[in-house]
Amino acid sequence: VELERTERPLVDPVRAGVLLKDLVEQKLVPARHFSVAALNALRSSHDWPGNFSELRSVVQTLANTAAGEQITLEETLRALPQ
């Protein structure tokens, strides 16, 4: 009997949002939030290898470099690893 695997993305918008919230609460980054499009880009535009430190680094970079309180799609796309 072959069991069907259910694929769950290693990175999802909730995880990225929670990470950002934690960084803000620890006062490691300015207060920011993701736009819906930015969260979707984090989920779908990069094949995350399951490396949590890579996600943390991207989120921290975005929070420190965003032009406003909301992290935009464009900013997110520029910050994603190639």
Backbone as numpy.savetxt, mean C-alpha at the origin, in Angstrom:
# Nx Ny Nz CAx CAy CAz Cx Cy Cz
-8.05 -36.90 -4.94 -8.90 -35.72 -4.94 -8.01 -34.49 -4.94
-8.27 -33.62 -5.87 -7.49 -32.39 -5.96 -8.29 -31.25 -5.35
-7.68 -30.57 -4.40 -8.34 -29.45 -3.74 -8.11 -28.18 -4.53
-9.14 -27.39 -4.63 -9.04 -26.12 -5.34 -8.39 -25.09 -4.41
-7.34 -24.44 -4.91 -6.68 -23.41 -4.12 -7.40 -22.09 -4.33
-7.61 -21.40 -3.28 -8.16 -20.05 -3.40 -7.02 -19.08 -3.24
-6.80 -18.30 -4.25 -5.71 -17.33 -4.24 -6.16 -16.06 -3.56
-5.40 -15.64 -2.57 -5.65 -14.37 -1.91 -4.44 -13.49 -2.14
-4.65 -12.25 -2.55 -3.50 -11.40 -2.76 -2.69 -11.25 -1.48
-1.37 -11.24 -1.64 -0.51 -11.08 -0.48 -0.63 -9.69 0.11
-0.98 -8.74 -0.72 -1.18 -7.36 -0.28 -2.59 -6.97 -0.69
-3.32 -6.40 0.22 -4.65 -5.93 -0.13 -4.83 -4.52 0.42
-5.83 -3.81 -0.07 -6.03 -2.43 0.36 -6.18 -2.28 1.87
-6.84 -3.22 2.51 -7.04 -3.11 3.95 -5.69 -3.15 4.67
-4.84 -4.07 4.27 -3.53 -4.21 4.91 -2.69 -2.95 4.72
-2.70 -2.38 3.52 -1.94 -1.16 3.26 -2.50 0.01 4.07
-3.82 0.10 4.15 -4.46 1.17 4.92 -4.17 1.06 6.41
-4.19 -0.16 6.93 -3.89 -0.38 8.35 -2.43 -0.03 8.63
-1.55 -0.41 7.73 -0.14 -0.09 7.89 0.07 1.42 7.92
-0.58 2.13 7.01 -0.47 3.59 6.98 -0.99 4.19 8.29
-2.12 3.71 8.75 -2.70 4.20 10.00 -1.73 3.99 11.17
-1.11 2.82 11.22 -0.14 2.53 12.29 1.07 3.47 12.21
1.57 3.72 11.02 2.72 4.62 10.85 2.36 6.04 11.30
1.14 6.48 10.97 0.68 7.81 11.38 0.56 7.87 12.91
-0.05 6.86 13.51 -0.24 6.84 14.97 1.10 6.82 15.71
2.11 6.19 15.11 3.43 6.16 15.72 4.22 7.44 15.43
3.58 8.35 14.70 4.18 9.63 14.32 5.45 9.45 13.49
5.47 8.37 12.70 6.59 8.12 11.81 6.39 8.79 10.45
5.14 9.14 10.14 4.81 9.80 8.88 3.71 10.83 9.15
3.58 11.84 8.26 2.49 12.80 8.41 1.13 12.12 8.22
0.08 12.73 8.75 -1.28 12.20 8.60 -1.66 12.16 7.13
-1.99 11.00 6.65 -2.36 10.79 5.25 -3.43 9.70 5.19
-4.08 9.63 4.02 -4.96 8.51 3.72 -4.88 8.23 2.23
-5.20 7.01 1.85 -5.15 6.60 0.45 -6.46 6.92 -0.26
-6.36 7.34 -1.51 -7.57 7.39 -2.34 -7.92 5.94 -2.69
-9.15 5.73 -3.08 -9.58 4.38 -3.47 -8.74 3.89 -4.64
-8.48 4.77 -5.61 -7.69 4.38 -6.77 -6.26 4.00 -6.37
-5.70 4.71 -5.40 -4.34 4.39 -4.93 -4.31 3.01 -4.27
-5.30 2.72 -3.46 -5.37 1.40 -2.82 -5.52 0.29 -3.87
-6.35 0.53 -4.86 -6.52 -0.46 -5.93 -5.22 -0.67 -6.68
-4.46 0.40 -6.91 -3.17 0.28 -7.59 -2.19 -0.54 -6.76
-2.18 -0.33 -5.46 -1.31 -1.14 -4.60 -1.65 -2.62 -4.73
-2.91 -2.90 -4.86 -3.34 -4.29 -4.94 -3.06 -4.91 -6.31
-3.25 -4.14 -7.37 -3.24 -4.77 -8.70 -2.07 -4.41 -9.60
-1.33 -3.38 -9.30 -0.29 -2.93 -10.23 1.10 -3.46 -9.93
1.22 -4.25 -8.89 2.53 -4.80 -8.54 2.34 -6.21 -8.04
3.18 -7.11 -8.49 3.13 -8.50 -8.06 3.94 -8.63 -6.77
3.30 -8.34 -5.65 3.98 -8.35 -4.35 4.48 -9.75 -4.05
5.75 -9.86 -3.71 6.32 -11.18 -3.43 6.05 -11.67 -2.02
5.21 -10.98 -1.28 4.93 -11.38 0.09 5.90 -10.78 1.08
6.67 -9.83 0.62 7.67 -9.19 1.46 7.01 -7.98 2.14
6.67 -8.14 3.42 5.97 -7.08 4.14 6.83 -5.82 4.25
8.14 -5.98 4.38 9.00 -4.80 4.51 8.99 -3.98 3.23
8.80 -4.61 2.08 8.70 -3.87 0.82 7.42 -3.02 0.82
6.31 -3.60 1.24 5.06 -2.85 1.33 5.21 -1.69 2.31
5.78 -1.96 3.46 5.97 -0.91 4.46 6.81 0.24 3.89
7.84 -0.10 3.18 8.71 0.92 2.59 7.96 1.79 1.59
7.15 1.16 0.74 6.37 1.91 -0.24 5.35 2.80 0.45
4.65 2.27 1.44 3.65 3.06 2.16 4.31 4.23 2.88
5.44 3.98 3.51 6.14 5.04 4.24 6.64 6.12 3.27
7.16 5.71 2.13 7.60 6.68 1.11 6.43 7.51 0.62
5.31 6.86 0.35 4.13 7.59 -0.12 3.66 8.61 0.91
3.62 8.20 2.17 3.16 9.10 3.22 4.09 10.30 3.38
5.37 10.08 3.19 6.34 11.17 3.36 6.44 12.09 2.15
6.02 11.62 0.99 6.20 12.42 -0.23 4.90 12.91 -0.85
3.76 12.47 -0.35 2.48 12.89 -0.92 2.32 14.41 -0.84
1.74 14.99 -1.87 1.56 16.44 -1.92 0.48 16.94 -0.96
-0.48 16.08 -0.66 -1.58 16.48 0.23 -1.90 15.39 1.22
-3.03 15.55 1.89 -3.44 14.54 2.88 -3.83 13.22 2.23
-4.30 13.29 0.99 -4.71 12.08 0.29 -3.60 11.62 -0.65
-3.22 10.36 -0.53 -2.24 9.77 -1.43 -2.97 9.39 -2.72
-2.51 9.92 -3.83 -3.21 9.77 -5.11 -2.74 8.55 -5.89
-3.50 8.22 -6.92 -3.14 7.14 -7.83 -1.79 7.44 -8.49
-1.62 8.65 -8.97 -0.39 9.02 -9.67 0.83 8.87 -8.76
0.70 9.33 -7.53 1.81 9.20 -6.58 2.12 7.73 -6.31
1.07 6.95 -6.19 1.25 5.52 -5.91 1.93 4.82 -7.07
1.51 5.09 -8.28 2.12 4.45 -9.44 3.59 4.78 -9.55
3.96 6.03 -9.23 5.38 6.43 -9.28 6.20 5.72 -8.21
5.59 5.38 -7.08 6.31 4.79 -5.96 6.43 3.27 -6.03
5.64 2.64 -6.89 5.65 1.18 -6.95 6.98 0.68 -7.50
7.49 -0.41 -6.94 8.74 -1.01 -7.46 8.56 -1.43 -8.91
9.61 -1.32 -9.65 9.55 -1.70 -11.08 9.78 -3.17 -11.28
